[in-house]
mmCIF file of C-alpha atoms in Angstrom:
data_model
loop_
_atom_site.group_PDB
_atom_site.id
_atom_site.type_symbol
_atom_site.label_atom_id
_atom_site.label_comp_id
_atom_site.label_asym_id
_atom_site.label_seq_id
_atom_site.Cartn_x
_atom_site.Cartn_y
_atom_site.Cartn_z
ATOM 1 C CA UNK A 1 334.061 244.338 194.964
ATOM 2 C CA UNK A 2 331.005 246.372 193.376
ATOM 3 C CA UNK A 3 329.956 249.369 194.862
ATOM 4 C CA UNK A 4 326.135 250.220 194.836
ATOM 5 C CA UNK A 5 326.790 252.290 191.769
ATOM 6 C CA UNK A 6 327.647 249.046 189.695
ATOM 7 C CA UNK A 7 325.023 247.226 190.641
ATOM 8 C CA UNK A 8 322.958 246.119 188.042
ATOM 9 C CA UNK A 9 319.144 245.291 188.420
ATOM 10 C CA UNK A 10 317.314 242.566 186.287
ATOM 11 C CA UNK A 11 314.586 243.126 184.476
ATOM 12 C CA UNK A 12 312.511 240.699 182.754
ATOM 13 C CA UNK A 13 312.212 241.063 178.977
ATOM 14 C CA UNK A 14 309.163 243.067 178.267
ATOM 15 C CA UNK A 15 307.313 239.985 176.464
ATOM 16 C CA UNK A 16 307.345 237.503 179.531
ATOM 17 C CA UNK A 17 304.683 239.108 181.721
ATOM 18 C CA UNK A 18 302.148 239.182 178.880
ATOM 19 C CA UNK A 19 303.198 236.208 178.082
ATOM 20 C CA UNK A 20 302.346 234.329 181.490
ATOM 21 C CA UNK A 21 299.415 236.121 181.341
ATOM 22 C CA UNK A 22 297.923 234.788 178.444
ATOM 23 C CA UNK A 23 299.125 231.178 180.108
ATOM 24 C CA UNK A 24 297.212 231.584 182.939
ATOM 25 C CA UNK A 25 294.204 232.847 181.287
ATOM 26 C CA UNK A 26 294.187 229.444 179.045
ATOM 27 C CA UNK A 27 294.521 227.550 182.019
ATOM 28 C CA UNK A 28 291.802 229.093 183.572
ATOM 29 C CA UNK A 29 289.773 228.951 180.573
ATOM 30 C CA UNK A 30 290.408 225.102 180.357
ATOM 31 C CA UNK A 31 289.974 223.665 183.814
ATOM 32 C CA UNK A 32 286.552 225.916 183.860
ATOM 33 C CA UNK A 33 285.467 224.246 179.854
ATOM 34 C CA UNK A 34 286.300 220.705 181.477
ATOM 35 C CA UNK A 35 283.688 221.454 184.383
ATOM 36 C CA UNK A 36 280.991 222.606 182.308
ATOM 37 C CA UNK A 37 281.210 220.615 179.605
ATOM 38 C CA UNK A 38 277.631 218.675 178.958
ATOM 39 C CA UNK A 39 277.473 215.233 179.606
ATOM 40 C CA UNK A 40 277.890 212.978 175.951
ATOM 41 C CA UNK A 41 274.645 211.340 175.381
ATOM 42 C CA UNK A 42 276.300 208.185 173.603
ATOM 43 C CA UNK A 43 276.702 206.008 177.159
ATOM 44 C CA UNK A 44 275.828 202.379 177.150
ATOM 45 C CA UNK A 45 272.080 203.484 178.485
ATOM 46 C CA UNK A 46 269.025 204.585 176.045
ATOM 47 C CA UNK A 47 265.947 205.214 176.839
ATOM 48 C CA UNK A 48 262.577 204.217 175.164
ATOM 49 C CA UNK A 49 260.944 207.353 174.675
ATOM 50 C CA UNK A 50 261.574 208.484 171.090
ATOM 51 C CA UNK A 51 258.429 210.875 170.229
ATOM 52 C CA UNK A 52 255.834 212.982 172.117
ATOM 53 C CA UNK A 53 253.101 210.848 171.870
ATOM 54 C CA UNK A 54 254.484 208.475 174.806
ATOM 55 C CA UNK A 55 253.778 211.055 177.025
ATOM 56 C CA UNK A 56 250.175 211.332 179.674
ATOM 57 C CA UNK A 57 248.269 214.213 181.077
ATOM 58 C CA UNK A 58 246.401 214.524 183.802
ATOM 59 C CA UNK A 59 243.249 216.633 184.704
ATOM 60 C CA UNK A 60 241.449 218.151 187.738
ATOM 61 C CA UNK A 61 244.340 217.835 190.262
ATOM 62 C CA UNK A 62 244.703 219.840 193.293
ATOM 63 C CA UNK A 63 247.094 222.040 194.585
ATOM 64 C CA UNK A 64 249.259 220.004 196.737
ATOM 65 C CA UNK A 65 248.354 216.852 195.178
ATOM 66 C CA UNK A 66 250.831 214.545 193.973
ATOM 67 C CA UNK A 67 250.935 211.344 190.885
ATOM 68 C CA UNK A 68 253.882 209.381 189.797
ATOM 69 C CA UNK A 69 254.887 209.210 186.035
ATOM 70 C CA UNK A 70 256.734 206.171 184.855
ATOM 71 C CA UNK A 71 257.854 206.415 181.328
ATOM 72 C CA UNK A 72 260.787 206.776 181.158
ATOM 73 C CA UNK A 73 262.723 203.457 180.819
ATOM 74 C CA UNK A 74 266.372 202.632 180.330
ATOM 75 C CA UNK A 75 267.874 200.242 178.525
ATOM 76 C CA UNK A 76 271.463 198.796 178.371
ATOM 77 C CA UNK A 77 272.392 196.467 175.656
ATOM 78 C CA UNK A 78 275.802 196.660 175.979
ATOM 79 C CA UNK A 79 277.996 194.921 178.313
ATOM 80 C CA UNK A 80 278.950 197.640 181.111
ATOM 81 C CA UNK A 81 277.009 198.451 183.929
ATOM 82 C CA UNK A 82 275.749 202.512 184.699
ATOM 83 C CA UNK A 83 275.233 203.907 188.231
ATOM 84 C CA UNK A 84 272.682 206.369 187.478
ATOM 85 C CA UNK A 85 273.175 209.888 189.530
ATOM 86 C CA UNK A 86 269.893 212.318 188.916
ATOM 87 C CA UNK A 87 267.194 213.551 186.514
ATOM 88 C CA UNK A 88 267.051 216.631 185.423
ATOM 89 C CA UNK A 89 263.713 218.159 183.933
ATOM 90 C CA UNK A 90 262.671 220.713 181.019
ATOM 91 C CA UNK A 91 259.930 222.643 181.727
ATOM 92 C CA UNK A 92 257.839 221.994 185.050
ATOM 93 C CA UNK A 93 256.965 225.228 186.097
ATOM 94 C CA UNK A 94 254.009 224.830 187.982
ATOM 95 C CA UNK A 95 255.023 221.062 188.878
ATOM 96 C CA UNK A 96 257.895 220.196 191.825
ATOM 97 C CA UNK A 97 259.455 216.597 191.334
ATOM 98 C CA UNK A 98 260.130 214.922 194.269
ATOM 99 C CA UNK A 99 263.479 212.286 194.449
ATOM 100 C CA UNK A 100 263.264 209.834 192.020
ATOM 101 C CA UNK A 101 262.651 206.421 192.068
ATOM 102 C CA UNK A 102 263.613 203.310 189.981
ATOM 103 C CA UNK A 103 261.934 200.086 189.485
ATOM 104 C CA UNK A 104 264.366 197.112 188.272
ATOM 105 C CA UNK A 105 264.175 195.046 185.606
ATOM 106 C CA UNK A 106 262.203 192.162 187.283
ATOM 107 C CA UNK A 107 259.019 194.021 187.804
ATOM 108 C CA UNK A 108 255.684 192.545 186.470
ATOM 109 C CA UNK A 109 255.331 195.713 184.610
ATOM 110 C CA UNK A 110 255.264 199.632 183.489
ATOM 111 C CA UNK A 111 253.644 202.348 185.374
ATOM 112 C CA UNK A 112 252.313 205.419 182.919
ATOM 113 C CA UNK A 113 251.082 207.061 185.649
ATOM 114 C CA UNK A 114 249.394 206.541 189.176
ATOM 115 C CA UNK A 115 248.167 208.176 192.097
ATOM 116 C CA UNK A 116 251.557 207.164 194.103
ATOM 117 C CA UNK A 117 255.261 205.897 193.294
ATOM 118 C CA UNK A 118 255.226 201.965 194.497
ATOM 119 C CA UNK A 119 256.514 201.565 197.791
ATOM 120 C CA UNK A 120 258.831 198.807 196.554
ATOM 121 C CA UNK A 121 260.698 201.278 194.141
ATOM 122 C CA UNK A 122 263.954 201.859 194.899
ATOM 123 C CA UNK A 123 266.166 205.570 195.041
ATOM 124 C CA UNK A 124 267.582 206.532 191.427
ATOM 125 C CA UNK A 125 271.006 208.239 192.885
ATOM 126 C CA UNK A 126 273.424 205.008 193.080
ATOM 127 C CA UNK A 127 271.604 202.228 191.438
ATOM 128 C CA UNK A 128 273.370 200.194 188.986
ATOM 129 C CA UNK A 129 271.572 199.235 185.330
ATOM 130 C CA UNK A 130 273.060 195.791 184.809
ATOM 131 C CA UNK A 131 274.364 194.877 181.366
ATOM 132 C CA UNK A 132 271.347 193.258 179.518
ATOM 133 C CA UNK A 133 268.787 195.348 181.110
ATOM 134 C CA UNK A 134 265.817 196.382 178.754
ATOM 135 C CA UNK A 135 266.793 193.498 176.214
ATOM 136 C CA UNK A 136 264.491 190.582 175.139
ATOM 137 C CA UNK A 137 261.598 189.712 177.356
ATOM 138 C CA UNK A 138 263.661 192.316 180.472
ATOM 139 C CA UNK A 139 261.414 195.370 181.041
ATOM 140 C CA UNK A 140 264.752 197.563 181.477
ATOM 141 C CA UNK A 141 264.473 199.984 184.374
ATOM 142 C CA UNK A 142 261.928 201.939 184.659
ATOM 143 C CA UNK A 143 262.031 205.909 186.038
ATOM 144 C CA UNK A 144 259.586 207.057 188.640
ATOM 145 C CA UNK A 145 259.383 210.704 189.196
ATOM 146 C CA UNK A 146 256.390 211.630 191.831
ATOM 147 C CA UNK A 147 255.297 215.095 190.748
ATOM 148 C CA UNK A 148 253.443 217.350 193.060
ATOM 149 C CA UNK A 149 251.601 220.186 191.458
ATOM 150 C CA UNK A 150 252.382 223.396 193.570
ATOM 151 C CA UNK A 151 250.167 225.949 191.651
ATOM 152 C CA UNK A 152 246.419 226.417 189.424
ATOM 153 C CA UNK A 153 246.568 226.020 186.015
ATOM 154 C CA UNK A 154 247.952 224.162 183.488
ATOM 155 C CA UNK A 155 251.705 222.792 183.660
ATOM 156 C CA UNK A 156 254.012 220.792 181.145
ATOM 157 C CA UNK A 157 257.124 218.818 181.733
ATOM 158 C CA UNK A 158 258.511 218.330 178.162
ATOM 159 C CA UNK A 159 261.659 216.365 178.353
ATOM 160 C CA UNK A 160 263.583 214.297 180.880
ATOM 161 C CA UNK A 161 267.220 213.129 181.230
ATOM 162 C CA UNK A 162 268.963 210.494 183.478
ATOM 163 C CA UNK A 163 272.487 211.141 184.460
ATOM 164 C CA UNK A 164 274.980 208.884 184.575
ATOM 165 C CA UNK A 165 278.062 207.081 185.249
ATOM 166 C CA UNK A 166 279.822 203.982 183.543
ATOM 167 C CA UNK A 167 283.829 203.765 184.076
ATOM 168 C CA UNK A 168 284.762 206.885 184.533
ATOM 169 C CA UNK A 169 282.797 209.035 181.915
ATOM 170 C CA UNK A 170 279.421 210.847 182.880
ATOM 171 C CA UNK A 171 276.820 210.386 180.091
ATOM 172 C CA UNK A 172 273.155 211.763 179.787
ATOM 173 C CA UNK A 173 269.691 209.874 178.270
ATOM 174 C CA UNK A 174 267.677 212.563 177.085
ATOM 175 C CA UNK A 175 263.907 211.118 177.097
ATOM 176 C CA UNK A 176 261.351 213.220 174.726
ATOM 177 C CA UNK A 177 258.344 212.650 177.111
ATOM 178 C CA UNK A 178 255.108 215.360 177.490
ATOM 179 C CA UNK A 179 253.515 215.292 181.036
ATOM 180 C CA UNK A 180 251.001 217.874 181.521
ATOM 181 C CA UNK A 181 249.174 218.626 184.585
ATOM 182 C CA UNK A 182 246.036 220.418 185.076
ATOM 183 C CA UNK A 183 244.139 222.208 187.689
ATOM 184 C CA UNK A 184 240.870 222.123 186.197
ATOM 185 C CA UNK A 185 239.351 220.101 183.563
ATOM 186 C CA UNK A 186 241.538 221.176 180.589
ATOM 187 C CA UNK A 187 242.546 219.540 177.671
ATOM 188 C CA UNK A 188 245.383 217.761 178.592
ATOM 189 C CA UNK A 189 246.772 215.913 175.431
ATOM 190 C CA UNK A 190 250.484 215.027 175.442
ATOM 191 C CA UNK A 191 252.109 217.458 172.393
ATOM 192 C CA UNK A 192 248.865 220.077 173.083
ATOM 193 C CA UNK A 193 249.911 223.347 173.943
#
């Protein structure tokens, strides 16, 4: 029998709490990485949109008033389909954009821009970009984003990307568009500043 003088207490070696530290702290450091990592912009979807001139502006709006601007359209030549999930903007201050709106391949044709989004468009968050979209005599999908100016002056939207999903990867179209919005009558040419 041992008495409570020869009792011995264990003590961890002096390297194994650091050392589960550091562990933790990678595994902390990895699982947040994995959520922000950006979304890979090689996906089965492009867009059309390669250089600032395919952009539109438009002058003497009101406050409140709103337009739709159309063009940005996807294209899938490969063989998978994408669900497409949201759009994100760059620039836009000055400018709200409303939920956006798709228009499927089979449409007569393009919108630039117009006074409203067509009422037979369709939401963007869940719709599915068949294989084959966009290729031959197929229009591809086109984007509809009703924009609502929301204050005077002059405002820019200078880029646009489509989220989305094919299998089980997230991917990301990044459209070089110019929009620009005025208030007044202002020179509103697309790559103008």
């Amino acid at each position: 029998m041992m008495t409570g003088s020869e009792r011995r207490t264990w003590r961890a070696p002096r390297f194994v709490l650091p050392l589960a530290a550091i562990a933790l702290a990678l595994v902390a450091v990895g699982v947040t990485g994995a959520r922000s990592a950006p979304a890979p912009a090689t996906g089965p979807l492009d867009g059309t949109n390669t250089e600032v001139e395919a952009g539109v502006g438009v002058r003497s709006l009101a406050i409140g008033q709103t337009f739709c601007y159309g063009l940005v359209v996807l294209r899938n030549a490969s063989r998978r389909h994408a669900t497409l999930s949201r759009v994100e903007v760059s620039g836009g201050k000055g400018l709200r954009v409303g939920e956006p709106r798709v228009m499927g391949p089979r449409r007569s044709d393009t919108i630039g821009t117009a006074h409203t989004c067509p009422p037979g468009a369709h939401p963007l968050a869940g719709y599915v970009v068949p294989p084959g979209s966009g290729v031959g005599a197929d229009l591809g999908v086109e984007v509809l984003l009703p924009i609502t100016v929301v204050r005077a002056g002059k405002s820019r939207i200078d880029g646009v990307s489509v989220l989305y999903r094919s299998g089980r990867r997230t991917y990301r179209v990044n459209d070089i568009t110019d929009v620009v919005a005025c208030t007044y009558e202002c020179e509103a040419r697309p790559g103008g500043r």
